[in-house]
GROMACS .gro file of C-alpha atoms in nm:
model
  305
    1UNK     CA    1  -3.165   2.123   0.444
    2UNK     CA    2  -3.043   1.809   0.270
    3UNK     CA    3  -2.702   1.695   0.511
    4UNK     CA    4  -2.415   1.540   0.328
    5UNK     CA    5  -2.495   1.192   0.521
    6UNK     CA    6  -2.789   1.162   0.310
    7UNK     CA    7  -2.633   1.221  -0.026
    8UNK     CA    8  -2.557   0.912  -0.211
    9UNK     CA    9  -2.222   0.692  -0.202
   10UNK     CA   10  -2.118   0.850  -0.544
   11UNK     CA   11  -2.183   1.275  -0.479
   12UNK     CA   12  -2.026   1.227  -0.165
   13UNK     CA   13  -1.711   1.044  -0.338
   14UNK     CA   14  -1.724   1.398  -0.601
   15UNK     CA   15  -1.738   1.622  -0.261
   16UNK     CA   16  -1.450   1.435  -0.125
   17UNK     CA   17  -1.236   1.494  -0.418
   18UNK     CA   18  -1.328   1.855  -0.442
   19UNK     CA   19  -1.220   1.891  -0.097
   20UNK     CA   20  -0.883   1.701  -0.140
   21UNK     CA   21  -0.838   1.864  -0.485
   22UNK     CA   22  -0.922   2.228  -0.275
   23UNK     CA   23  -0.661   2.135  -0.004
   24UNK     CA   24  -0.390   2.031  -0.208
   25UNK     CA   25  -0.358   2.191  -0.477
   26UNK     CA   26  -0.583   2.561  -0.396
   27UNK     CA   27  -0.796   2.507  -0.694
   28UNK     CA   28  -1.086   2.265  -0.855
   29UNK     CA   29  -1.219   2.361  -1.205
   30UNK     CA   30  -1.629   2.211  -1.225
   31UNK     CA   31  -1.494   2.067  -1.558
   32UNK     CA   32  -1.219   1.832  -1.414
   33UNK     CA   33  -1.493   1.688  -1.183
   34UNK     CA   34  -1.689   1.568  -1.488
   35UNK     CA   35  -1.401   1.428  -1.608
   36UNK     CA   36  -1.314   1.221  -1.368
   37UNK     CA   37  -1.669   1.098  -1.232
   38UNK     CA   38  -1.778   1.137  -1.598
   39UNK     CA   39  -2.112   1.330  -1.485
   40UNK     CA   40  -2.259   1.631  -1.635
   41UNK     CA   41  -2.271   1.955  -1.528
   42UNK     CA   42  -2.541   2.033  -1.357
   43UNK     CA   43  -2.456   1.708  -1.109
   44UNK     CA   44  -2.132   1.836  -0.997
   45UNK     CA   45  -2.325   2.235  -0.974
   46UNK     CA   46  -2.586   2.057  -0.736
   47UNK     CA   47  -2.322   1.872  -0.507
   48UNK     CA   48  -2.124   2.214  -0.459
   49UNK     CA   49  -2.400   2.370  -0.360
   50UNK     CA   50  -2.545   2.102  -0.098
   51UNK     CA   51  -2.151   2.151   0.005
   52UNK     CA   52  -2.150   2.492   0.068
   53UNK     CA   53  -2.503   2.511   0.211
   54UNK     CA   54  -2.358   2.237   0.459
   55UNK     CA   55  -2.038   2.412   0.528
   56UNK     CA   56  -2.091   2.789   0.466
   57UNK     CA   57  -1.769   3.001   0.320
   58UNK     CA   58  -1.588   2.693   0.282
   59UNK     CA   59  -1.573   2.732  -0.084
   60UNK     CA   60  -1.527   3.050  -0.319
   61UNK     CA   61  -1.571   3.084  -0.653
   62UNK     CA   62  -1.340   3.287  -0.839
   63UNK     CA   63  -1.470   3.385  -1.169
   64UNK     CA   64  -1.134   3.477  -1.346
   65UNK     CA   65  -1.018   3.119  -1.313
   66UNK     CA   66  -1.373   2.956  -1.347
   67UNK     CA   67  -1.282   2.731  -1.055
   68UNK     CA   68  -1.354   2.704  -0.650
   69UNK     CA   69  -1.111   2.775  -0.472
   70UNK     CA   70  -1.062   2.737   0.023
   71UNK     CA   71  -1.302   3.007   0.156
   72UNK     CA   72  -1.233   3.190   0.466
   73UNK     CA   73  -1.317   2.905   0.682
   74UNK     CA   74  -1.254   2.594   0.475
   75UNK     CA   75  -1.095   2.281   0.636
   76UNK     CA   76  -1.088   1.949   0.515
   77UNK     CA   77  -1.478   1.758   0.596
   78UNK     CA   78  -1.471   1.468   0.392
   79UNK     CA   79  -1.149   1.420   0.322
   80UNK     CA   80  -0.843   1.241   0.561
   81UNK     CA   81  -0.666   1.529   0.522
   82UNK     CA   82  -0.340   1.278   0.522
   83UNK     CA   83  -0.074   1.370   0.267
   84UNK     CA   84  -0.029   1.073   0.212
   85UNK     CA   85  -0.356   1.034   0.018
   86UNK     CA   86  -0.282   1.284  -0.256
   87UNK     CA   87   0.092   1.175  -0.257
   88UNK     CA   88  -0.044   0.791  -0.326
   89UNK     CA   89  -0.261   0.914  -0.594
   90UNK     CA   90   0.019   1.027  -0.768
   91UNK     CA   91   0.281   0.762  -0.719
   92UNK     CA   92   0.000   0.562  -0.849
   93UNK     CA   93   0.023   0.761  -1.217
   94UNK     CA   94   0.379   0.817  -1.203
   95UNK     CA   95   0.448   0.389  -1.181
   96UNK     CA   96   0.146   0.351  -1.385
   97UNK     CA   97   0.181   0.615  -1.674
   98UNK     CA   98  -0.206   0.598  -1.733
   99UNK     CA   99  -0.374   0.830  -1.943
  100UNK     CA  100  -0.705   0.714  -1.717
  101UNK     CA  101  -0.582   0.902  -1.435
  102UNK     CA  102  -0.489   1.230  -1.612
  103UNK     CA  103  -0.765   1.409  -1.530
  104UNK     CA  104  -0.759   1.317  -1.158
  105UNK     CA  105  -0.406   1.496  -1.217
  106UNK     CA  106  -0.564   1.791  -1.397
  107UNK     CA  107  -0.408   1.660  -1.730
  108UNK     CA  108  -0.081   1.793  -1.610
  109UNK     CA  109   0.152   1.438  -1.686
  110UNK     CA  110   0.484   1.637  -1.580
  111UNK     CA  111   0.384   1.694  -1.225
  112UNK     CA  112   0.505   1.382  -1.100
  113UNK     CA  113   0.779   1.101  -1.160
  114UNK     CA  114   0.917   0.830  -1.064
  115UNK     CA  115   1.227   0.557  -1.034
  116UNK     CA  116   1.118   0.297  -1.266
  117UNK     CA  117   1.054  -0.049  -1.180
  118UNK     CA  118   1.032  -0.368  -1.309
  119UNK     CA  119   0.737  -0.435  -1.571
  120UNK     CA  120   0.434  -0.613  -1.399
  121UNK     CA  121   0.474  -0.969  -1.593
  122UNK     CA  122   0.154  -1.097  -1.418
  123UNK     CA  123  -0.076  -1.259  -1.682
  124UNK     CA  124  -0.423  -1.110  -1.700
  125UNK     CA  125  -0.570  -1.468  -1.695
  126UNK     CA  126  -0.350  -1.559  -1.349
  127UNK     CA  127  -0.483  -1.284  -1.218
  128UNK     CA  128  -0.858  -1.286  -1.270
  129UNK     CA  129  -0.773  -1.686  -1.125
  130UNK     CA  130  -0.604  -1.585  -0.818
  131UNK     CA  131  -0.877  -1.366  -0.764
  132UNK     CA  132  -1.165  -1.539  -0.794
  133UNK     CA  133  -0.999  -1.814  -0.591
  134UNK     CA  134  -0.866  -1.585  -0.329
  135UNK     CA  135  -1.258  -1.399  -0.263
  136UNK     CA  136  -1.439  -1.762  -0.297
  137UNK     CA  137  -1.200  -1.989  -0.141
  138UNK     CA  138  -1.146  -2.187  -0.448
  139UNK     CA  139  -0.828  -2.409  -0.540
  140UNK     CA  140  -0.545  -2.306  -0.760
  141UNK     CA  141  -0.397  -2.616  -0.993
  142UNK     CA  142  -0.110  -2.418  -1.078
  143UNK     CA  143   0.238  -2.488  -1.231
  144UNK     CA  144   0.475  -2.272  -1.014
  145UNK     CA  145   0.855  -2.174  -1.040
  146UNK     CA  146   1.003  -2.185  -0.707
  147UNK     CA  147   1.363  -2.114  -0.628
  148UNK     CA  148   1.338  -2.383  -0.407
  149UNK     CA  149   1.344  -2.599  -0.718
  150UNK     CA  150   1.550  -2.687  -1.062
  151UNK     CA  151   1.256  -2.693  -1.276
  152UNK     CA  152   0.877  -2.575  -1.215
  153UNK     CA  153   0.659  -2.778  -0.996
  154UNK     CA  154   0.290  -2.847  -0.995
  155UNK     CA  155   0.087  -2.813  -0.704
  156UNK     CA  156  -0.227  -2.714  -0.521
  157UNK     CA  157  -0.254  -2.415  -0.318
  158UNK     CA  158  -0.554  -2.243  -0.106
  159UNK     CA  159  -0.491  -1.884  -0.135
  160UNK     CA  160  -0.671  -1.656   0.119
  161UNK     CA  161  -0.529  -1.291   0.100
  162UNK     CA  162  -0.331  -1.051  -0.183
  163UNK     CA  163   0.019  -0.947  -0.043
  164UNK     CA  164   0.217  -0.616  -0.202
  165UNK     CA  165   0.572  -0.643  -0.059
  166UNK     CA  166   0.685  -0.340  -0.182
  167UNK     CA  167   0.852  -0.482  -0.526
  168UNK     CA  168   0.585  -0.797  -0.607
  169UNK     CA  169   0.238  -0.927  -0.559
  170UNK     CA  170   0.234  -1.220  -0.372
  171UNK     CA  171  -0.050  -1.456  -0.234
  172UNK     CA  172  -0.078  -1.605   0.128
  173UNK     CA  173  -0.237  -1.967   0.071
  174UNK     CA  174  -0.204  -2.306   0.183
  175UNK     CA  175   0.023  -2.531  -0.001
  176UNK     CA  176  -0.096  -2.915  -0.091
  177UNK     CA  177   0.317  -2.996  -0.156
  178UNK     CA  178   0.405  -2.919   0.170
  179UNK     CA  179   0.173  -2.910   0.380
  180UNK     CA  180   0.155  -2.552   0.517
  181UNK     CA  181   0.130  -2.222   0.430
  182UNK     CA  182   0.336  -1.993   0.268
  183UNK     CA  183   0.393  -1.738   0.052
  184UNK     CA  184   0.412  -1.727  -0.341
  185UNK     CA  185   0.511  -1.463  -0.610
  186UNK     CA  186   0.224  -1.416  -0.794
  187UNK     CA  187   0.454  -1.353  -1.104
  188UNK     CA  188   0.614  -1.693  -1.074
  189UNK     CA  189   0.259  -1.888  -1.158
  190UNK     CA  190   0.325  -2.035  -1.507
  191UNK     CA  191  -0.019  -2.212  -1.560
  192UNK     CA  192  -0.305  -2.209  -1.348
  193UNK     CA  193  -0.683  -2.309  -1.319
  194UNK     CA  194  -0.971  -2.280  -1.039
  195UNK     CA  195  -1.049  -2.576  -0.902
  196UNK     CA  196  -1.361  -2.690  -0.617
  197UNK     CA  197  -1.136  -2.862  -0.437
  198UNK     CA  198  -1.144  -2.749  -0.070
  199UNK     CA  199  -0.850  -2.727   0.170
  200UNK     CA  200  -0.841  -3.001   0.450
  201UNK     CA  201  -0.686  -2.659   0.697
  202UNK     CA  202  -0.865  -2.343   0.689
  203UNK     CA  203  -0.709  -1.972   0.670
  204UNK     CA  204  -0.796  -1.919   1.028
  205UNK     CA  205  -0.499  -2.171   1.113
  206UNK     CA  206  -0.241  -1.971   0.944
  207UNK     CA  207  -0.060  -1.855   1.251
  208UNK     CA  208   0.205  -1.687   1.065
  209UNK     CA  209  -0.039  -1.442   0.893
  210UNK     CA  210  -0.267  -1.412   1.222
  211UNK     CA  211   0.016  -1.327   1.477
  212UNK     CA  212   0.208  -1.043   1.443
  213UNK     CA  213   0.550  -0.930   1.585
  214UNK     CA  214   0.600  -0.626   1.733
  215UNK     CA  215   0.952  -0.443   1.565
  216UNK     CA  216   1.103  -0.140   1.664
  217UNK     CA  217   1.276   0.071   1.437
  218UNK     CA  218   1.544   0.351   1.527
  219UNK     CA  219   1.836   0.603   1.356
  220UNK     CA  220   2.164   0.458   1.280
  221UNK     CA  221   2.349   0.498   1.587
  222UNK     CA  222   2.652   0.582   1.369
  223UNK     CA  223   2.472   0.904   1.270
  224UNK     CA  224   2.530   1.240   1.438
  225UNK     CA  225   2.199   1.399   1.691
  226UNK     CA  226   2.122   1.638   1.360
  227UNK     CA  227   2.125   1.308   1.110
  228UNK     CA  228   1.894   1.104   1.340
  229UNK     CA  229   1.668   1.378   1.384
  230UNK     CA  230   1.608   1.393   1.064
  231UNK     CA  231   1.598   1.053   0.965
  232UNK     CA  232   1.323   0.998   1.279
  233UNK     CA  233   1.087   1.281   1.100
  234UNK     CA  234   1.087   1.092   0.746
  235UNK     CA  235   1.025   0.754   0.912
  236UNK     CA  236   0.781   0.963   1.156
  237UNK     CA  237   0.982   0.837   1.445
  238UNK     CA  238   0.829   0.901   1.792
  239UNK     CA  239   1.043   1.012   2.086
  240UNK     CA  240   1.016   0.831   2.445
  241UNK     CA  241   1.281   0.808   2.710
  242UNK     CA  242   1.531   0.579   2.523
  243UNK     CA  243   1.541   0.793   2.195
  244UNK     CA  244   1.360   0.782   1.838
  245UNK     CA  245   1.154   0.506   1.764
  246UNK     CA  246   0.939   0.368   1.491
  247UNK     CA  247   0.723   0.041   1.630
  248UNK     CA  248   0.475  -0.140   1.410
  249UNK     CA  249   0.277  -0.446   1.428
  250UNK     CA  250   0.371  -0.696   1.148
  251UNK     CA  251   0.245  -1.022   1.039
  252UNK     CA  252   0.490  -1.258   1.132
  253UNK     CA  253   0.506  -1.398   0.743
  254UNK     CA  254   0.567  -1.075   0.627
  255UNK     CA  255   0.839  -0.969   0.926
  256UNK     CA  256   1.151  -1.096   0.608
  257UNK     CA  257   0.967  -0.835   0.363
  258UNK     CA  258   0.977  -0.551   0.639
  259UNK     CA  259   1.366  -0.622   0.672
  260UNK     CA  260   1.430  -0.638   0.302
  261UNK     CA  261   1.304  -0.341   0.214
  262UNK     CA  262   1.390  -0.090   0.485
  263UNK     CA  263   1.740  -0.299   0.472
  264UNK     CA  264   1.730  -0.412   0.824
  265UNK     CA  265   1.829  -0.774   0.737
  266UNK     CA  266   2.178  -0.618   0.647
  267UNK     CA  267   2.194  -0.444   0.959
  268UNK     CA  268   2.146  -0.724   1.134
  269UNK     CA  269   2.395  -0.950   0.934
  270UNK     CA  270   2.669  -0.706   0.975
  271UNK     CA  271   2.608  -0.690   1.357
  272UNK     CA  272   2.659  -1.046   1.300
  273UNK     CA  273   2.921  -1.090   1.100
  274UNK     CA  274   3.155  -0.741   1.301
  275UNK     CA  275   3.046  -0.800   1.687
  276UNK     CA  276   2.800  -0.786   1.911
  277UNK     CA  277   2.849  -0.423   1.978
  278UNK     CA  278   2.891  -0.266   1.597
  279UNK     CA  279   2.635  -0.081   1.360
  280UNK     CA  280   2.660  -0.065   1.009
  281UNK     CA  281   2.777   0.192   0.796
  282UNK     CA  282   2.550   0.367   0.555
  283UNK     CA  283   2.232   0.234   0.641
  284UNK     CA  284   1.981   0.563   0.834
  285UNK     CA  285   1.752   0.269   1.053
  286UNK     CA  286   1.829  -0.056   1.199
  287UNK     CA  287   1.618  -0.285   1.407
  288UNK     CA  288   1.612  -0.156   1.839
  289UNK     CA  289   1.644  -0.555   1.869
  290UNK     CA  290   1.835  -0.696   1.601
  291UNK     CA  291   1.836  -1.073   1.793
  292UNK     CA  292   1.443  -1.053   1.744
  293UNK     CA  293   1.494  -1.010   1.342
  294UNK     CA  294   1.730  -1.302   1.332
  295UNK     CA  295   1.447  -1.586   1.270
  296UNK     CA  296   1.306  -1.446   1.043
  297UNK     CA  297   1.541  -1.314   0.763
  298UNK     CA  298   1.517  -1.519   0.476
  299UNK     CA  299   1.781  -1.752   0.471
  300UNK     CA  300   1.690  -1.829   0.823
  301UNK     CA  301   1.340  -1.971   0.753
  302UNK     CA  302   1.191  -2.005   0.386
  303UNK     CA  303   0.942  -1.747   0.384
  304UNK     CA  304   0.853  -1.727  -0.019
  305UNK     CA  305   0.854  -2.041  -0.259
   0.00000   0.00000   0.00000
Protein backbone atom coordinates (compact mmCIF):
# COMPACT_ATOMS: atom_id res chain seq x y z
CA UNK A 1 0.00 0.00 0.00
CA UNK A 2 1.56 3.27 -1.12
CA UNK A 3 2.22 5.32 2.62
CA UNK A 4 1.80 9.04 2.56
CA UNK A 5 5.79 9.39 3.23
CA UNK A 6 6.30 8.28 -0.18
CA UNK A 7 3.94 10.59 -1.96
CA UNK A 8 5.59 13.54 -3.43
CA UNK A 9 6.28 17.11 -1.74
CA UNK A 10 3.26 18.56 -3.74
CA UNK A 11 0.12 15.63 -3.04
CA UNK A 12 1.18 15.67 0.35
CA UNK A 13 0.93 19.70 0.49
CA UNK A 14 -3.04 18.93 -1.28
CA UNK A 15 -3.60 16.21 1.69
CA UNK A 16 -2.52 18.71 4.20
CA UNK A 17 -4.91 21.27 3.09
CA UNK A 18 -7.75 18.85 2.83
CA UNK A 19 -7.12 17.96 6.31
CA UNK A 20 -6.88 21.62 7.62
CA UNK A 21 -9.76 22.62 5.27
CA UNK A 22 -11.75 19.23 6.97
CA UNK A 23 -10.86 20.45 10.53
CA UNK A 24 -11.73 23.88 10.28
CA UNK A 25 -14.23 24.47 8.47
CA UNK A 26 -16.26 20.56 8.32
CA UNK A 27 -16.17 20.56 4.62
CA UNK A 28 -13.69 20.34 1.36
CA UNK A 29 -15.37 20.39 -2.13
CA UNK A 30 -12.68 18.21 -4.79
CA UNK A 31 -13.23 21.39 -6.92
CA UNK A 32 -11.67 24.01 -4.50
CA UNK A 33 -8.57 21.70 -4.34
CA UNK A 34 -8.01 22.19 -8.09
CA UNK A 35 -8.32 25.56 -7.62
CA UNK A 36 -5.95 26.22 -5.43
CA UNK A 37 -3.11 23.62 -6.49
CA UNK A 38 -4.44 24.21 -10.03
CA UNK A 39 -4.45 20.25 -10.76
CA UNK A 40 -7.05 18.28 -12.43
CA UNK A 41 -9.35 16.08 -11.22
CA UNK A 42 -8.38 12.93 -11.25
CA UNK A 43 -4.98 14.14 -9.16
CA UNK A 44 -6.81 15.39 -6.26
CA UNK A 45 -9.42 11.83 -6.66
CA UNK A 46 -6.05 9.77 -6.42
CA UNK A 47 -4.56 11.68 -3.30
CA UNK A 48 -7.99 11.18 -1.35
CA UNK A 49 -7.94 7.91 -1.91
CA UNK A 50 -4.14 7.06 -0.93
CA UNK A 51 -5.58 9.29 2.19
CA UNK A 52 -8.24 7.28 3.14
CA UNK A 53 -6.59 3.94 2.34
CA UNK A 54 -3.83 5.33 4.83
CA UNK A 55 -6.21 6.51 7.43
CA UNK A 56 -9.46 4.47 7.10
CA UNK A 57 -12.98 6.41 8.00
CA UNK A 58 -11.16 9.49 8.32
CA UNK A 59 -12.95 10.99 5.48
CA UNK A 60 -16.72 10.73 4.23
CA UNK A 61 -18.13 11.69 1.30
CA UNK A 62 -21.40 13.17 1.34
CA UNK A 63 -23.03 13.14 -1.95
CA UNK A 64 -25.70 15.94 -1.37
CA UNK A 65 -22.95 18.49 -0.90
CA UNK A 66 -20.42 16.83 -3.40
CA UNK A 67 -17.71 17.38 -0.78
CA UNK A 68 -15.67 15.22 2.07
CA UNK A 69 -16.47 15.89 4.99
CA UNK A 70 -14.42 14.29 9.25
CA UNK A 71 -15.35 10.55 9.32
CA UNK A 72 -15.97 8.78 12.47
CA UNK A 73 -12.42 8.67 13.39
CA UNK A 74 -10.79 11.62 11.66
CA UNK A 75 -8.09 13.70 13.48
CA UNK A 76 -5.75 15.98 12.12
CA UNK A 77 -2.41 13.71 10.32
CA UNK A 78 -0.75 16.13 8.33
CA UNK A 79 -1.77 19.07 9.52
CA UNK A 80 -0.43 21.21 12.97
CA UNK A 81 -3.67 21.22 14.02
CA UNK A 82 -2.72 24.92 15.55
CA UNK A 83 -5.43 27.53 15.10
CA UNK A 84 -3.28 29.62 14.53
CA UNK A 85 -2.51 28.24 11.04
CA UNK A 86 -5.95 28.70 9.55
CA UNK A 87 -6.38 32.04 11.52
CA UNK A 88 -2.88 33.29 9.70
CA UNK A 89 -4.17 32.22 6.44
CA UNK A 90 -6.81 34.48 6.76
CA UNK A 91 -5.32 37.57 8.30
CA UNK A 92 -3.10 37.07 5.39
CA UNK A 93 -6.29 37.82 2.78
CA UNK A 94 -8.00 40.11 4.98
CA UNK A 95 -4.51 42.72 5.01
CA UNK A 96 -3.89 41.56 1.59
CA UNK A 97 -7.36 41.73 -0.23
CA UNK A 98 -6.05 39.21 -2.92
CA UNK A 99 -8.22 37.69 -5.29
CA UNK A 100 -5.18 34.84 -5.47
CA UNK A 101 -6.13 33.57 -2.24
CA UNK A 102 -9.94 33.35 -2.74
CA UNK A 103 -10.15 30.04 -3.40
CA UNK A 104 -7.97 28.93 -0.46
CA UNK A 105 -10.99 30.89 1.29
CA UNK A 106 -13.62 29.00 -0.70
CA UNK A 107 -14.34 32.28 -2.70
CA UNK A 108 -16.19 33.49 0.30
CA UNK A 109 -14.30 37.36 0.55
CA UNK A 110 -16.78 38.35 3.54
CA UNK A 111 -15.55 35.77 5.94
CA UNK A 112 -12.86 37.72 7.25
CA UNK A 113 -11.69 41.44 7.95
CA UNK A 114 -9.52 43.43 9.17
CA UNK A 115 -8.19 47.00 10.83
CA UNK A 116 -6.48 48.52 7.99
CA UNK A 117 -2.97 49.44 7.89
CA UNK A 118 -0.68 51.47 6.32
CA UNK A 119 -0.04 50.77 2.42
CA UNK A 120 3.22 48.68 1.89
CA UNK A 121 5.36 51.64 0.08
CA UNK A 122 8.27 49.16 -0.47
CA UNK A 123 9.47 49.42 -4.12
CA UNK A 124 9.38 46.17 -6.05
CA UNK A 125 12.98 46.89 -7.29
CA UNK A 126 14.28 47.48 -3.34
CA UNK A 127 12.93 44.52 -2.68
CA UNK A 128 14.10 41.98 -5.23
CA UNK A 129 17.75 44.01 -4.08
CA UNK A 130 17.45 43.42 -0.49
CA UNK A 131 16.78 40.04 -1.31
CA UNK A 132 19.18 38.92 -3.41
CA UNK A 133 21.69 40.67 -1.16
CA UNK A 134 20.27 39.35 2.01
CA UNK A 135 20.36 35.21 0.57
CA UNK A 136 23.96 35.86 -1.20
CA UNK A 137 25.63 38.11 1.15
CA UNK A 138 25.95 40.86 -1.31
CA UNK A 139 26.34 44.75 -0.53
CA UNK A 140 23.59 47.28 -0.60
CA UNK A 141 24.81 50.98 -2.05
CA UNK A 142 21.76 52.47 -0.87
CA UNK A 143 20.52 56.07 -0.23
CA UNK A 144 18.65 55.78 3.15
CA UNK A 145 16.35 58.21 5.21
CA UNK A 146 17.18 57.91 8.74
CA UNK A 147 15.59 59.88 11.52
CA UNK A 148 18.81 60.10 12.83
CA UNK A 149 19.43 62.60 10.06
CA UNK A 150 18.12 66.07 8.31
CA UNK A 151 18.41 64.86 4.90
CA UNK A 152 19.01 61.18 3.40
CA UNK A 153 22.36 59.64 3.70
CA UNK A 154 24.28 57.26 1.53
CA UNK A 155 25.84 54.31 2.80
CA UNK A 156 26.83 50.68 2.63
CA UNK A 157 25.17 48.07 4.51
CA UNK A 158 25.59 44.05 4.76
CA UNK A 159 22.20 42.81 5.33
CA UNK A 160 21.89 39.20 6.68
CA UNK A 161 18.20 38.48 7.79
CA UNK A 162 14.36 39.95 6.91
CA UNK A 163 12.74 41.41 10.16
CA UNK A 164 8.61 41.87 10.40
CA UNK A 165 8.10 44.02 13.55
CA UNK A 166 4.65 43.85 13.57
CA UNK A 167 3.94 47.30 11.53
CA UNK A 168 7.27 47.29 8.96
CA UNK A 169 9.81 45.17 7.22
CA UNK A 170 13.04 45.82 8.35
CA UNK A 171 16.60 44.32 7.57
CA UNK A 172 19.35 43.30 10.17
CA UNK A 173 22.79 44.21 8.35
CA UNK A 174 25.97 45.70 9.02
CA UNK A 175 26.36 49.34 8.51
CA UNK A 176 29.72 50.81 6.62
CA UNK A 177 28.66 54.57 8.32
CA UNK A 178 28.94 53.41 11.58
CA UNK A 179 30.50 50.73 11.99
CA UNK A 180 28.05 48.16 13.46
CA UNK A 181 25.00 46.68 13.02
CA UNK A 182 21.69 47.74 13.17
CA UNK A 183 18.49 47.80 12.05
CA UNK A 184 16.82 49.59 8.97
CA UNK A 185 13.19 50.15 7.67
CA UNK A 186 13.12 48.59 4.60
CA UNK A 187 10.57 51.33 3.46
CA UNK A 188 13.00 54.11 4.18
CA UNK A 189 15.61 52.85 1.24
CA UNK A 190 15.29 55.60 -1.41
CA UNK A 191 17.83 54.18 -4.02
CA UNK A 192 19.66 51.13 -3.91
CA UNK A 193 21.98 48.71 -5.93
CA UNK A 194 23.84 45.21 -5.25
CA UNK A 195 27.17 45.55 -4.95
CA UNK A 196 30.35 42.58 -4.54
CA UNK A 197 31.70 44.34 -2.01
CA UNK A 198 32.16 42.10 1.07
CA UNK A 199 31.84 43.12 4.72
CA UNK A 200 35.20 43.37 6.71
CA UNK A 201 32.68 41.70 10.03
CA UNK A 202 30.62 38.79 9.35
CA UNK A 203 26.83 38.14 10.55
CA UNK A 204 28.06 35.66 13.04
CA UNK A 205 29.46 38.78 15.10
CA UNK A 206 26.17 40.40 15.43
CA UNK A 207 25.71 39.82 19.10
CA UNK A 208 22.62 41.73 19.30
CA UNK A 209 20.75 39.43 16.83
CA UNK A 210 22.58 36.15 18.26
CA UNK A 211 21.81 36.70 22.04
CA UNK A 212 18.57 36.82 23.22
CA UNK A 213 16.92 38.17 26.45
CA UNK A 214 14.72 36.34 28.32
CA UNK A 215 11.25 38.74 29.18
CA UNK A 216 8.51 37.88 31.22
CA UNK A 217 5.23 39.08 30.62
CA UNK A 218 2.22 39.25 33.22
CA UNK A 219 -1.63 40.87 33.80
CA UNK A 220 -1.87 44.36 34.86
CA UNK A 221 -1.70 44.20 38.46
CA UNK A 222 -4.35 46.97 38.50
CA UNK A 223 -6.81 44.42 37.08
CA UNK A 224 -9.24 42.40 39.21
CA UNK A 225 -8.43 38.03 39.59
CA UNK A 226 -11.45 37.68 36.76
CA UNK A 227 -9.61 40.48 34.33
CA UNK A 228 -6.16 38.81 34.63
CA UNK A 229 -7.51 35.54 34.07
CA UNK A 230 -8.65 36.41 31.14
CA UNK A 231 -6.09 38.51 29.84
CA UNK A 232 -3.44 35.38 30.77
CA UNK A 233 -5.68 32.97 28.34
CA UNK A 234 -5.43 35.47 25.22
CA UNK A 235 -1.69 36.02 25.79
CA UNK A 236 -1.65 32.07 26.66
CA UNK A 237 -0.20 32.95 29.99
CA UNK A 238 1.14 29.98 32.03
CA UNK A 239 0.54 29.72 35.78
CA UNK A 240 3.55 28.88 38.33
CA UNK A 241 3.81 29.81 41.96
CA UNK A 242 4.14 33.64 41.56
CA UNK A 243 1.03 34.06 39.21
CA UNK A 244 0.41 34.32 35.26
CA UNK A 245 3.22 34.53 33.15
CA UNK A 246 4.12 34.83 29.53
CA UNK A 247 8.21 34.29 29.03
CA UNK A 248 9.81 34.33 25.60
CA UNK A 249 13.19 34.35 24.23
CA UNK A 250 13.90 37.55 22.17
CA UNK A 251 16.71 38.75 20.16
CA UNK A 252 18.19 41.37 22.00
CA UNK A 253 17.84 43.89 18.74
CA UNK A 254 14.43 43.20 18.56
CA UNK A 255 13.69 43.37 22.66
CA UNK A 256 12.43 47.72 21.68
CA UNK A 257 9.93 46.09 18.97
CA UNK A 258 8.54 43.51 21.64
CA UNK A 259 7.86 46.62 24.02
CA UNK A 260 6.35 48.78 21.34
CA UNK A 261 3.95 46.71 20.29
CA UNK A 262 2.54 44.89 23.31
CA UNK A 263 3.00 48.61 24.91
CA UNK A 264 5.35 47.58 27.58
CA UNK A 265 7.73 50.54 26.98
CA UNK A 266 4.80 52.72 28.42
CA UNK A 267 4.45 50.59 31.27
CA UNK A 268 7.69 50.90 32.07
CA UNK A 269 7.94 54.77 31.56
CA UNK A 270 5.03 55.39 33.76
CA UNK A 271 6.58 53.18 36.54
CA UNK A 272 9.21 55.63 35.91
CA UNK A 273 7.87 58.67 35.72
CA UNK A 274 4.83 57.75 39.11
CA UNK A 275 7.20 55.56 41.56
CA UNK A 276 8.82 52.69 42.02
CA UNK A 277 5.82 50.90 43.31
CA UNK A 278 2.87 52.07 40.64
CA UNK A 279 1.32 50.26 37.49
CA UNK A 280 -0.25 51.90 34.79
CA UNK A 281 -3.68 52.38 34.05
CA UNK A 282 -5.27 50.85 31.01
CA UNK A 283 -2.66 48.80 29.75
CA UNK A 284 -3.82 44.41 30.31
CA UNK A 285 0.35 43.27 30.44
CA UNK A 286 3.40 44.86 31.65
CA UNK A 287 6.90 43.56 31.85
CA UNK A 288 7.48 40.98 35.51
CA UNK A 289 10.87 43.13 35.43
CA UNK A 290 10.36 46.42 34.15
CA UNK A 291 14.29 47.53 35.24
CA UNK A 292 15.36 44.72 32.64
CA UNK A 293 13.27 46.63 29.70
CA UNK A 294 14.86 49.91 30.59
CA UNK A 295 18.06 49.54 28.13
CA UNK A 296 16.51 48.76 25.66
CA UNK A 297 13.46 51.05 24.87
CA UNK A 298 14.19 53.16 22.14
CA UNK A 299 15.20 56.34 23.30
CA UNK A 300 17.54 54.52 25.55
CA UNK A 301 19.74 52.96 22.82
CA UNK A 302 19.16 53.62 18.95
CA UNK A 303 17.86 50.47 17.84
CA UNK A 304 16.46 51.46 14.08
CA UNK A 305 18.22 54.12 11.74
Amino acid sequence: MESIESLTFAQQQRLRFIESMVLWEGVVQRQRVCDVFRVNPNHVTRDIQIYKRQFPKSLEYNPSARAYEPGAKFAPRLASGDPSEYLALLLAYAESQSVAMLPVLGGDRHLVEALPTPTNSVGQYVLRCVIKATRHGKALEVLYNSMSYDQPTRRTLWPHALVHVGFQWHIRAYDGLRNEFRNFAIQRIAEVNVSEQRSAVPSSEDGDWHGKLRVEIMPNPRLNPHQQGIVAKEYGMKKNPDGWVWSENIRRCLVGYFAVHYRLDQAVRDRMSIDGDAHPQGIPVIPKDPDQLKPYLFGATLQCE
